[in-house]
Tab-separated table of C-alpha atoms and ligand atoms in Angstrom:
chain	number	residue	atom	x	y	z
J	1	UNK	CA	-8.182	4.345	23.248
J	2	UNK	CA	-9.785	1.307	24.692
J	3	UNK	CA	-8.671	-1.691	22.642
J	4	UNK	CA	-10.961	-4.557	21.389
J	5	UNK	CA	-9.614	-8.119	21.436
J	6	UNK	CA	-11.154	-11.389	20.071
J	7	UNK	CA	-12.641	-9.443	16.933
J	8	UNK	CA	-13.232	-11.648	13.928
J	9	UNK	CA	-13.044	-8.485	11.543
J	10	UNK	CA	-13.395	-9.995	7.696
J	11	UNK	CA	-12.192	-7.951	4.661
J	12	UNK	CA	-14.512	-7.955	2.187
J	13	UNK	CA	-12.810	-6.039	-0.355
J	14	UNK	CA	-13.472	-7.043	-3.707
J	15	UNK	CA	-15.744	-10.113	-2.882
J	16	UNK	CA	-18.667	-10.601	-5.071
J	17	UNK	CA	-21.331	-9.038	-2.986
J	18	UNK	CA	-23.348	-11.819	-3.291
J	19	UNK	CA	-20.995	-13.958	-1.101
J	20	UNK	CA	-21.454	-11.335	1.198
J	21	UNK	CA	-22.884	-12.627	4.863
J	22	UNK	CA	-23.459	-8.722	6.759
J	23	UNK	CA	-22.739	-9.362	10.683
J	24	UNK	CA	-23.784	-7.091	13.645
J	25	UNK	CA	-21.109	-5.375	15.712
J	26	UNK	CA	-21.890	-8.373	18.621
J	27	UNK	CA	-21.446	-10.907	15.526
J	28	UNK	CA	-17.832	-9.630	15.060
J	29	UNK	CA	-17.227	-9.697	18.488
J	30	UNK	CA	-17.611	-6.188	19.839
J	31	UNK	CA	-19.214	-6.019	23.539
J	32	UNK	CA	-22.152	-4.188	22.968
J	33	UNK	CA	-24.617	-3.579	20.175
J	34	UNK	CA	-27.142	-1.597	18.892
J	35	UNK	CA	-31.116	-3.468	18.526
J	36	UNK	CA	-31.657	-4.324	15.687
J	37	UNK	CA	-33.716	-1.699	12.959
J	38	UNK	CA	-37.903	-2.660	13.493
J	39	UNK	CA	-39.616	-4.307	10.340
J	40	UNK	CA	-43.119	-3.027	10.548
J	41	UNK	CA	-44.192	0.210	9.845
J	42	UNK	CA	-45.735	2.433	12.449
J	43	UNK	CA	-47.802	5.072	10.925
J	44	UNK	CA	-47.472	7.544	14.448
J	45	UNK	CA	-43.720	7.814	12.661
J	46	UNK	CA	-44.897	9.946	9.982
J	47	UNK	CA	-46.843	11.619	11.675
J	48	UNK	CA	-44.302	12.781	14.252
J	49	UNK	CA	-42.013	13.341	10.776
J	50	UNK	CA	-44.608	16.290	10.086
J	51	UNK	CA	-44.862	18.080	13.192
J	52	UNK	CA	-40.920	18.283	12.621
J	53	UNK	CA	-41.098	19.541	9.275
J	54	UNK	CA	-39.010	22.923	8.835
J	55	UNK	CA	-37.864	22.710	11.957
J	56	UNK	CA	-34.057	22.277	12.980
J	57	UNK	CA	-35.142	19.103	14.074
J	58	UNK	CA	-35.940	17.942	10.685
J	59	UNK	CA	-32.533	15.988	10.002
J	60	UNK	CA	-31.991	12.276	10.105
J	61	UNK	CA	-30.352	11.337	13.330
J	62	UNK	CA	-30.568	14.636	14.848
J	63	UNK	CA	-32.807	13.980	17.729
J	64	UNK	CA	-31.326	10.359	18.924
J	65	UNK	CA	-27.702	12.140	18.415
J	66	UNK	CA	-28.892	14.682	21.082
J	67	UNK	CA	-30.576	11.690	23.113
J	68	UNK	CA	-27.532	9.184	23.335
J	69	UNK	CA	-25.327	12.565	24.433
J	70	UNK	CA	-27.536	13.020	26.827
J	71	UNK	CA	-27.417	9.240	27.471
J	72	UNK	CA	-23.571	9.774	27.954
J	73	UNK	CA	-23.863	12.709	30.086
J	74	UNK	CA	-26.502	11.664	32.559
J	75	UNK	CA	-26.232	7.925	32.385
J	76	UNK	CA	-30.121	7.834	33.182
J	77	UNK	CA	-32.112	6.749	30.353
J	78	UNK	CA	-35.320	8.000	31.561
J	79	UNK	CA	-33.478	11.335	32.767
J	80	UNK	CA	-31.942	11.238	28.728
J	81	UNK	CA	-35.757	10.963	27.919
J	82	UNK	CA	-37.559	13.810	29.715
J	83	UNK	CA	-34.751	16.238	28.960
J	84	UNK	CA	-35.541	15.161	25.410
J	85	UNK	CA	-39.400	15.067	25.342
J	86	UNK	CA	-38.637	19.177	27.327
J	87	UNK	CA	-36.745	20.009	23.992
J	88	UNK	CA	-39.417	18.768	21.761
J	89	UNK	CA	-42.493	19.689	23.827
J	90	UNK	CA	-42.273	23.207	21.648
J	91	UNK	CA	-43.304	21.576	18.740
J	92	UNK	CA	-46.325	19.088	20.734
J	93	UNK	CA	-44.026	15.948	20.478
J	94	UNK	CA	-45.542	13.576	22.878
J	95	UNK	CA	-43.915	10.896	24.840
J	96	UNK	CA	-45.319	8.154	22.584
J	97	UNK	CA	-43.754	9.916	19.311
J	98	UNK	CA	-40.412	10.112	20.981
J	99	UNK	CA	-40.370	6.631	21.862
J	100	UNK	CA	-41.426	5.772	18.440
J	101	UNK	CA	-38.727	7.502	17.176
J	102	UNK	CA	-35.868	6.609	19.335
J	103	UNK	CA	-37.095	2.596	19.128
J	104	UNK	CA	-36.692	3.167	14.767
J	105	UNK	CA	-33.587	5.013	15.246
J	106	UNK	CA	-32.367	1.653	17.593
J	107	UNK	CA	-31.095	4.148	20.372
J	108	UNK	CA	-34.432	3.368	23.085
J	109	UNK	CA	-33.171	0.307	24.071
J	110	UNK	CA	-29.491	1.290	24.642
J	111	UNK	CA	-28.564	1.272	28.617
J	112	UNK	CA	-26.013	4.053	29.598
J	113	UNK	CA	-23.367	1.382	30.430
J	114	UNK	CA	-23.989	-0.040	26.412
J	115	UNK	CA	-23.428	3.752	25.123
J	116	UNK	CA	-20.459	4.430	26.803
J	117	UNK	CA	-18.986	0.873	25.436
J	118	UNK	CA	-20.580	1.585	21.360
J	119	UNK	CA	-18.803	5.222	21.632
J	120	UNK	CA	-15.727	3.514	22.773
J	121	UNK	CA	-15.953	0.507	20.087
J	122	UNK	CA	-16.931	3.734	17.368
J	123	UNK	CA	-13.703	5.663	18.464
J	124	UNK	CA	-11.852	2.026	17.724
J	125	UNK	CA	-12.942	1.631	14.414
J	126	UNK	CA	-12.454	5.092	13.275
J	127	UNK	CA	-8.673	4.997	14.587
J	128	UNK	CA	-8.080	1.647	13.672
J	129	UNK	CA	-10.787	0.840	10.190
J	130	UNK	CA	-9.466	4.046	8.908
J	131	UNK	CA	-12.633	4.828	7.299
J	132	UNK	CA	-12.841	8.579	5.607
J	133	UNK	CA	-16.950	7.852	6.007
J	134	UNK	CA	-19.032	5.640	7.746
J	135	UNK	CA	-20.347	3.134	4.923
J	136	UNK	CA	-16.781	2.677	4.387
J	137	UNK	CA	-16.842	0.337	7.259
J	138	UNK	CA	-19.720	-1.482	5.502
J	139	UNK	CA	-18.248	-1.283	2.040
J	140	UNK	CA	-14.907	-2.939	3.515
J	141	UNK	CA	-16.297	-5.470	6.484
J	142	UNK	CA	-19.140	-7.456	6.223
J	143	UNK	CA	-20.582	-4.797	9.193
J	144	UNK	CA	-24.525	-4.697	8.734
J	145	UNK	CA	-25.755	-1.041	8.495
J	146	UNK	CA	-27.662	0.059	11.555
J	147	UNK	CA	-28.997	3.703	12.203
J	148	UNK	CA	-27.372	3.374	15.828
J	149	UNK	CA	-24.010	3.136	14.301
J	150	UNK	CA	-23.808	7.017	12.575
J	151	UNK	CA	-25.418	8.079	15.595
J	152	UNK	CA	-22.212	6.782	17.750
J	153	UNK	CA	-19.917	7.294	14.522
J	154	UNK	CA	-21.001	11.111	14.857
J	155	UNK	CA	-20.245	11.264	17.776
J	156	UNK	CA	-17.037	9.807	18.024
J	157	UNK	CA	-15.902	11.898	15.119
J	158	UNK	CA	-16.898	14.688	17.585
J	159	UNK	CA	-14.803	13.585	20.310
J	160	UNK	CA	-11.751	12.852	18.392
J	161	UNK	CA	-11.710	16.335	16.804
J	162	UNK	CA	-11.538	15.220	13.614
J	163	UNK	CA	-11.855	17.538	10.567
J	164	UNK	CA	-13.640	17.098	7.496
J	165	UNK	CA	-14.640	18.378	4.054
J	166	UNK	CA	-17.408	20.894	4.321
J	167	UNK	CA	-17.766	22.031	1.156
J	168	UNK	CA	-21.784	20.109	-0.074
J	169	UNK	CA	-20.899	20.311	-3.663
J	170	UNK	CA	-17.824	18.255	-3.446
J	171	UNK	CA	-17.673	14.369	-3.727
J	172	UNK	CA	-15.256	14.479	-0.480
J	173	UNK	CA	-18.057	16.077	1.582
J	174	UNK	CA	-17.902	14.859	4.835
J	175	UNK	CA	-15.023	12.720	4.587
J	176	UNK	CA	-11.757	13.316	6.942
J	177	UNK	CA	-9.113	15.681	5.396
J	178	UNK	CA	-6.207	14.018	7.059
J	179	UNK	CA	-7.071	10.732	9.242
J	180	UNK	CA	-6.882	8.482	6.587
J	181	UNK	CA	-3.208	9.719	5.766
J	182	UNK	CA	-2.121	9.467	8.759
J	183	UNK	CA	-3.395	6.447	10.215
J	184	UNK	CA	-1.663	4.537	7.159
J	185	UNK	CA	1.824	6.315	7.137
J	186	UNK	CA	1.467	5.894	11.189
J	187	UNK	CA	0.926	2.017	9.600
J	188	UNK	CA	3.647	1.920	7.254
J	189	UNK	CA	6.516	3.553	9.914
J	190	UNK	CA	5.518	0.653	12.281
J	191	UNK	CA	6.793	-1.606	9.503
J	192	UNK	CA	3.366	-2.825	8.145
J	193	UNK	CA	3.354	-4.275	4.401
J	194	UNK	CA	0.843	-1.939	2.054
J	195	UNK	CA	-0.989	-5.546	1.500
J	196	UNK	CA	-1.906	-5.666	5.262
J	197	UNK	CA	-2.889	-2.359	5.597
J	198	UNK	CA	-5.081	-2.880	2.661
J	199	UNK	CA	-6.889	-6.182	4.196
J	200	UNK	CA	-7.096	-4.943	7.464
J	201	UNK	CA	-8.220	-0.990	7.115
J	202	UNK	CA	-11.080	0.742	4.813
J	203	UNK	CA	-8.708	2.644	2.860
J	204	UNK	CA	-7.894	2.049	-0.863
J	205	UNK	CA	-5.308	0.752	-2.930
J	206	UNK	CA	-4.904	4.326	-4.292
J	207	UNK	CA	-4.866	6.334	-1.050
J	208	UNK	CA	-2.349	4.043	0.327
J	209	UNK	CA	-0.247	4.072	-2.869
J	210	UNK	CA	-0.103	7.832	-2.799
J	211	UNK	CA	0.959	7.653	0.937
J	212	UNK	CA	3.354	5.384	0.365
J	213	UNK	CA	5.113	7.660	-2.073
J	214	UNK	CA	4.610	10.573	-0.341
J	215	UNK	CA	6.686	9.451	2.755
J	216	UNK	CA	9.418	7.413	0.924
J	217	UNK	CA	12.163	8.395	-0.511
J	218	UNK	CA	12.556	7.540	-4.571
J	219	UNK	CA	15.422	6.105	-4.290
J	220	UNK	CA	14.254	3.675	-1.916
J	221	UNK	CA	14.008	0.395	-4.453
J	222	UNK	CA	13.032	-2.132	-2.324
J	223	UNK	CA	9.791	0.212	-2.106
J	224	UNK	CA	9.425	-0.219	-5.184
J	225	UNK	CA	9.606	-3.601	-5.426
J	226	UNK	CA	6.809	-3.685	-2.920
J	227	UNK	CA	4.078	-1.261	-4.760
J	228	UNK	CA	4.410	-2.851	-8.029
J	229	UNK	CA	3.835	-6.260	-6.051
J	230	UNK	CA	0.823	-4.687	-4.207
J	231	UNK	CA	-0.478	-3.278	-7.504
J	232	UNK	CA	-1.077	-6.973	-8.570
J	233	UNK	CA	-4.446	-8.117	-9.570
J	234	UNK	CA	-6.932	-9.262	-6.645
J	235	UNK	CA	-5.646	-12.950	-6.364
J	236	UNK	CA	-1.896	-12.231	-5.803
J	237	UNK	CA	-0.520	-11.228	-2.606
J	238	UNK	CA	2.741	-10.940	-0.608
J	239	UNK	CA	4.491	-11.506	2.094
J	240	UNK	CA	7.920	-9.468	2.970
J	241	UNK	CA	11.198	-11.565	4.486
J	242	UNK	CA	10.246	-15.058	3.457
J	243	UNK	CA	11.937	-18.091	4.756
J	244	UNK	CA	10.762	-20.781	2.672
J	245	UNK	CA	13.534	-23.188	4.112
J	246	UNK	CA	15.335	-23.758	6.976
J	247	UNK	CA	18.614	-24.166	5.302
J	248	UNK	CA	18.352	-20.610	2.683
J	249	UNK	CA	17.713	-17.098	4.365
J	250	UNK	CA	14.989	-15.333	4.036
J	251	UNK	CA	13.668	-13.841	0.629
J	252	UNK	CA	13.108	-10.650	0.440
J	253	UNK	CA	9.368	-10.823	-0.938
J	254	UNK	CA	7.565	-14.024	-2.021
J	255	UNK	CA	3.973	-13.970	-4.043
J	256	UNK	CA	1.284	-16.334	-4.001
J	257	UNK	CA	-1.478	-16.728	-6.139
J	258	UNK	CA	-4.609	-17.311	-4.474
J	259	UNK	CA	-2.567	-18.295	-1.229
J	260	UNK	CA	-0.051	-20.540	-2.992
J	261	UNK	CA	4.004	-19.061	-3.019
J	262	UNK	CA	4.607	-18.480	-7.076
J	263	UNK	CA	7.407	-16.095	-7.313
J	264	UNK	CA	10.411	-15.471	-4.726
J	265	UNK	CA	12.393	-12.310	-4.898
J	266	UNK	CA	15.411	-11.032	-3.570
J	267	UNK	CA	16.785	-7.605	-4.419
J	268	UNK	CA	20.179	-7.084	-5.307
J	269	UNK	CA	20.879	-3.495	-3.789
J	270	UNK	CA	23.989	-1.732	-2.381
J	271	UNK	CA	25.817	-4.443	-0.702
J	272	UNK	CA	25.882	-6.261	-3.318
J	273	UNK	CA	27.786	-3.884	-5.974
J	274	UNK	CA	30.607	-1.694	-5.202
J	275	UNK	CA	30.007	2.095	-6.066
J	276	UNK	CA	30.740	1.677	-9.816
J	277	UNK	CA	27.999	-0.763	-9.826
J	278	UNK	CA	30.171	-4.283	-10.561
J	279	UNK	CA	29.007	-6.874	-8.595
J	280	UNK	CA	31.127	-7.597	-5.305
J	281	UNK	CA	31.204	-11.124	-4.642
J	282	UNK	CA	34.005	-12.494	-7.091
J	283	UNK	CA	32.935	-10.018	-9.640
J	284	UNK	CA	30.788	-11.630	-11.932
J	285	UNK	CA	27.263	-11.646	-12.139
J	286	UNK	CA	27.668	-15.436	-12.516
J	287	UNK	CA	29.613	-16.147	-9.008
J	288	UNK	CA	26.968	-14.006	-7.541
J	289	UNK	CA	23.870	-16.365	-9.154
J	290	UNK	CA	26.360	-19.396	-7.686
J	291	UNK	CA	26.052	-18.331	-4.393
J	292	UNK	CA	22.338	-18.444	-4.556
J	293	UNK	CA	22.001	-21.960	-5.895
J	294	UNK	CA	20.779	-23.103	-2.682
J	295	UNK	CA	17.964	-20.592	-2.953
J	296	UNK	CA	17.474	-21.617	-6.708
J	297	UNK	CA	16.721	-25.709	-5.548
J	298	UNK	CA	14.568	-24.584	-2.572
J	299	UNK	CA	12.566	-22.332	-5.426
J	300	UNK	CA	12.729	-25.410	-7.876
J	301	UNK	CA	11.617	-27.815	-5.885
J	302	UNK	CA	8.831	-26.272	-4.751
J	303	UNK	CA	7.763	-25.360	-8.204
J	304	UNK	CA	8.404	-21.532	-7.469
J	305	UNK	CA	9.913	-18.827	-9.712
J	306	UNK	CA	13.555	-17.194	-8.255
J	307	UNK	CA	13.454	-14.128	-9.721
J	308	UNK	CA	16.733	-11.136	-8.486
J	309	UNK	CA	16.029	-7.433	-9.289
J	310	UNK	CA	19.769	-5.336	-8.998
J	311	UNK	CA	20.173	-1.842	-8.377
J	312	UNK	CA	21.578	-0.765	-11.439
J	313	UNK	CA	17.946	-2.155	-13.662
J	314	UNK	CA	16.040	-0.204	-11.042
J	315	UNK	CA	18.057	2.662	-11.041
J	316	UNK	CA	17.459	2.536	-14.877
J	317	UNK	CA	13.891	3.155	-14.477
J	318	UNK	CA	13.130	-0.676	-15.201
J	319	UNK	CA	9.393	-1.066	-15.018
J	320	UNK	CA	9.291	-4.067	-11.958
J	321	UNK	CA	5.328	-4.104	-12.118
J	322	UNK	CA	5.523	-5.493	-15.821
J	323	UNK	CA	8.321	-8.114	-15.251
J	324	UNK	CA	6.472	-9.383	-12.668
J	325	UNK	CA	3.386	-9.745	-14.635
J	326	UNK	CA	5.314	-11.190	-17.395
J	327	UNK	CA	6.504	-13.901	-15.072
J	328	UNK	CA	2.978	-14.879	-13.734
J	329	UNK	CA	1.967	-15.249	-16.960
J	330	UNK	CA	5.413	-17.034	-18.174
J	331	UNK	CA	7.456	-18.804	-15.487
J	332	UNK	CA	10.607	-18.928	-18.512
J	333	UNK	CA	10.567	-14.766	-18.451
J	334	UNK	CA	12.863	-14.909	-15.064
J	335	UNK	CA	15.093	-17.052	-16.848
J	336	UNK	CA	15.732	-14.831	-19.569
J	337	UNK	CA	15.953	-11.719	-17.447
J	338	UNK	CA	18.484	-13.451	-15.588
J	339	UNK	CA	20.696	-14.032	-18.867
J	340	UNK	CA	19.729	-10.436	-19.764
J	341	UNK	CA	21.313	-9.443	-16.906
J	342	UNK	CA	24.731	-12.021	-16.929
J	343	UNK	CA	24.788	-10.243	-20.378
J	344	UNK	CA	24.454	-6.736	-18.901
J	345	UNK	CA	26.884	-7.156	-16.339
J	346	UNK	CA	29.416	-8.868	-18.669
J	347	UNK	CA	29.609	-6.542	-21.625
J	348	UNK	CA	26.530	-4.289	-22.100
J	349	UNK	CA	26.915	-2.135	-18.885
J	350	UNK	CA	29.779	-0.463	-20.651
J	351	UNK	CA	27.096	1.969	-22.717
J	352	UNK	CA	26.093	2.556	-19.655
J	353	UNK	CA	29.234	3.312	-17.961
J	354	UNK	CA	31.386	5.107	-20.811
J	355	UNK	CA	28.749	8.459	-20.049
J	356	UNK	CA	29.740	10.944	-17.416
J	357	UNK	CA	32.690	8.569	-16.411
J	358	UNK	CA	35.737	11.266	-15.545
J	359	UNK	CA	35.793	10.600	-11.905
J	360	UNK	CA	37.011	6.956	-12.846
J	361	UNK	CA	39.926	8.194	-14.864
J	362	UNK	CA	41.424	9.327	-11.642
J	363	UNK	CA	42.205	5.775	-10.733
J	364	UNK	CA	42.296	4.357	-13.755
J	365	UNK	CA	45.866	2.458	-14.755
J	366	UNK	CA	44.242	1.643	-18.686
J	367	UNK	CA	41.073	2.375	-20.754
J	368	UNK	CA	39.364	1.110	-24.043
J	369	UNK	CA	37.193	2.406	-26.672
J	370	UNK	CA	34.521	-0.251	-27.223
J	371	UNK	CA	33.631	1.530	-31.178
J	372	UNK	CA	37.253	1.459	-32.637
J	373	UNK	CA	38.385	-1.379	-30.026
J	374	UNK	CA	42.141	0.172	-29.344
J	375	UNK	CA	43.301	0.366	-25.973
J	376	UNK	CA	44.071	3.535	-24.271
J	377	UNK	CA	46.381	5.035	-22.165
J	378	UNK	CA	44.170	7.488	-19.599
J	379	UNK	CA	47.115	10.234	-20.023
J	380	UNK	CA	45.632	10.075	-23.669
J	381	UNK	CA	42.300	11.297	-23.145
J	382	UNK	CA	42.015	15.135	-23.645
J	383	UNK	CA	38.947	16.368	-24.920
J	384	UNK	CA	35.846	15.705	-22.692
J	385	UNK	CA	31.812	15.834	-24.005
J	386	UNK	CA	30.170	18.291	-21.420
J	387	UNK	CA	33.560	18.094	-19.291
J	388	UNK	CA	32.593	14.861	-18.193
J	389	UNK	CA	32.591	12.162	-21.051
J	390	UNK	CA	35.788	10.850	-22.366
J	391	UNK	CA	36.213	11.210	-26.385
J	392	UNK	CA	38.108	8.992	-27.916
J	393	UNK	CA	41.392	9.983	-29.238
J	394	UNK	CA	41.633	7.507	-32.401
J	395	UNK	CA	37.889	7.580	-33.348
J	396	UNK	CA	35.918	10.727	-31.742
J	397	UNK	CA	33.577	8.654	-29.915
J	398	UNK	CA	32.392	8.844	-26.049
J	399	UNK	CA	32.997	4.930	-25.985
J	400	UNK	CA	35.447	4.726	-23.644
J	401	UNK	CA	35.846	2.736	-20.493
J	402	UNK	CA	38.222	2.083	-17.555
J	403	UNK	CA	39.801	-0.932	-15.675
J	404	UNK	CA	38.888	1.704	-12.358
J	405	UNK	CA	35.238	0.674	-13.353
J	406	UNK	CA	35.563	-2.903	-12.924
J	407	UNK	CA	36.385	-4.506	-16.307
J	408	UNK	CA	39.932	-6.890	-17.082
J	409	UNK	CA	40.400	-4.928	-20.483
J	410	UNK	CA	41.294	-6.413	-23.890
J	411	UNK	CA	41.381	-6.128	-27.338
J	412	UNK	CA	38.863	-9.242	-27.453
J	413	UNK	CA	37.164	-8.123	-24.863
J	414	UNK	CA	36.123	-4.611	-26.178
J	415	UNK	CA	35.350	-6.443	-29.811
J	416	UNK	CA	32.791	-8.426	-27.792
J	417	UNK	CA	31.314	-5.279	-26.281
J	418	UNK	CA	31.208	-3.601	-29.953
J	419	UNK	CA	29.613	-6.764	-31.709
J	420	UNK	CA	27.089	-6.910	-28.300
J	421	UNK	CA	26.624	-3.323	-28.961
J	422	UNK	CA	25.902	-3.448	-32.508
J	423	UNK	CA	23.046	-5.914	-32.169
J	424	UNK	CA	21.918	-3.845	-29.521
J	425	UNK	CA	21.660	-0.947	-31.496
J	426	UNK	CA	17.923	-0.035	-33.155
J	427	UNK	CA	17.696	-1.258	-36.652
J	428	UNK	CA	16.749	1.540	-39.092
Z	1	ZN	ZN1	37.582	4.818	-30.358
């Protein structure tokens, strides 16, 4: 594919179409352009309309489709012509019609060297616009429409065997069963963030989304993160691996708000917990938010939210898009999820972790039962729920945790867990 440098391509995605300024392909920056349409009417065009009629010539575009390929093929415009003016002669199409036609259709003027560079700029915007139809590239760039362009659209279509819908009745018709797909997953492999592929492509917010999921895995958070962040409203965007200071590493995503960084976001994920989910570093969720005070004044000082998702909330099935909403519209939000979580991590992970826990016991040297608060022995436990949730042996409940999990186990330190629990619990 011939490649196109030195275009000045504009997005015009959900722009008020009255700011809207349509450019020609030469505007943008593309070698060679179609004329422009003609303004005045010509009443021989009619008339040449009805010598057509019920003939297979009869369709829009059809006859300066069959010129231009003839244009390609020959690379003599006057050779292009007479072959032409032969086809039509059956139905007493005269030289003047033709031109008339071909001049309204902005194909007469086109030299053979221009065709050959429009079919090449065509096959470049359908491989790298992404459109699944033509006014798709006028919908989504400010690209003027021009009846040249579906003449060298169609044919480019042609030439890069691309299928599409045939079925009339159906609002797909005509659009491209799989090029759309695959141009965006071919995107998103090369490392591309959904946002860019969005500003810089005709494809939707939807069709991406769906590709997106259909080509990662579920489990794959940091994903996640990413299409709740480009599922934002229209004046929020992102940028992956942030460095907003010389001194902090990168963040992991920031977000502006009409250009301006709002929210920074790291995600916690498997490096930073050990497999029974505790944090690593130190072990408390607290020495892990110390080692991230340097990110927390480069944040504060530059008036931006420092917000850290962990495995274990997404793993949950916490809901990122909302939080993140929540903290656009409240800055305080990340504060509090960050004490939810200290909170979490401290005492209320243990509802969590007492349920399908008897692979800890294995390595487990004591246990507690956070209802009745008695420590346990683990040679103690006998009767399993499902063969895989301890029962307490004092008080019958599956409330029952291990020091192989993490926690430095006390009386006092199970009460808090119960009384943390208890005002946890749904009032009835
Ligand atoms: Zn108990």
């Amino acid at each position: 594919m011939r490649d196109f440098h030195n275009l000045s391509l504009k997005c015009i995605k959900g722009q008020p179409i009255n700011d809207v300024v349509c450019r020609t392909l030469a505007e943008i920056g593309f070698p060679a352009d179609a004329p422009p349409e003609p303004q005045e009417t010509n009443s021989g065009y009619c008339k040449f309309w009805k010598k057509l009629s019920d003939t297979k010539y009869y369709v829009c575009g059809r006859i300066e489709t069959e010129y231009i390929e003839l244009l390609l093929k020959t690379k003599s415009r006057e050779e292009s012509f007479s072959i032409m003016l032969d086809r039509l002669s059956f139905y007493d199409i005269t030289s003047y019609d033709l031109t008339i036609d071909l001049k309204y259709g902005c194909v007469f003027d086109i030299t053979a060297e221009d065709a050959e560079t429009l079919l090449d700029e065509f096959i470049y915007i359908i491989k790298v616009l992404l459109p699944s139809q033509l006014s798709d590239i006028y919908y989504s760039f400010d690209i003027e429409p021009n009846p040249a362009y579906a003449v060298f659209y169609e044919i480019a279509v042609k030439r890069l065997g691309l299928e599409r819908y045939t079925n009339i009745s159906q609002n797909n018709y005509h659009q491209f069963v799989s090029h759309v797909q695959d141009g965006i997953k071919e995107r998103i492999l090369r490392g591309e963030t959904l946002y860019s592929i969005y500003r810089n492509t005709c494809a939707t917010k939807e069709i991406i989304k769906k590709t997106f999921l259909e080509i990662t895995d579920t489990q794959n958070n940091i994903g996640r993160i990413e299409v709740a962040l480009f599922s934002l409203s229209k004046k929020y965007s992102y940028k992956p691996n942030i460095s907003l200071s010389e001194d902090v590493s990168t963040f992991d995503f920031v977000v502006y708000e009409n250009g301006i960084p709002v929210i920074a976001i790291d995600y916690w994920g498997e490096e930073y917990f050990n497999l029974e989910g505790n944090p690593y570093i130190n072990e408390t969720y607290d020495d892990m938010i110390e080692l991230e005070q340097d990110k927390d004044k480069v944040c504060y000082n530059k008036n931006i939210t420092h917000l850290q998702i962990d495995l274990r909330e997404l793993d949950k099935g916490m809901c990122v898009g909302s939080l993140i909403r929540n903290i656009l519209k409240n800055p305080s939000v990340a504060e509090r999820h960050r004490i939810e979580r200290r909170e979490y991590f401290s005492f209320a992970r243990a509802t969590d972790d007492c349920e399908f826990n008897r692979t800890s016991f294995e390595t487990a040297t004591i246990c507690g039962c956070f209802e009745c608060c008695n420590l346990i022995s683990p040679k103690d436990i006998v009767e399993w729920d499902y063969e895989e949730t301890a029962i307490c042996p004092v008080c019958g409940n599956c409330s029952i945790i291990t020091d192989s999990q993490g926690y430095n186990l006390t009386e006092e330190f199970l009460k808090k867990i119960n009384i943390m629990y208890s005002y946890s619990l749904p009032v009835k």
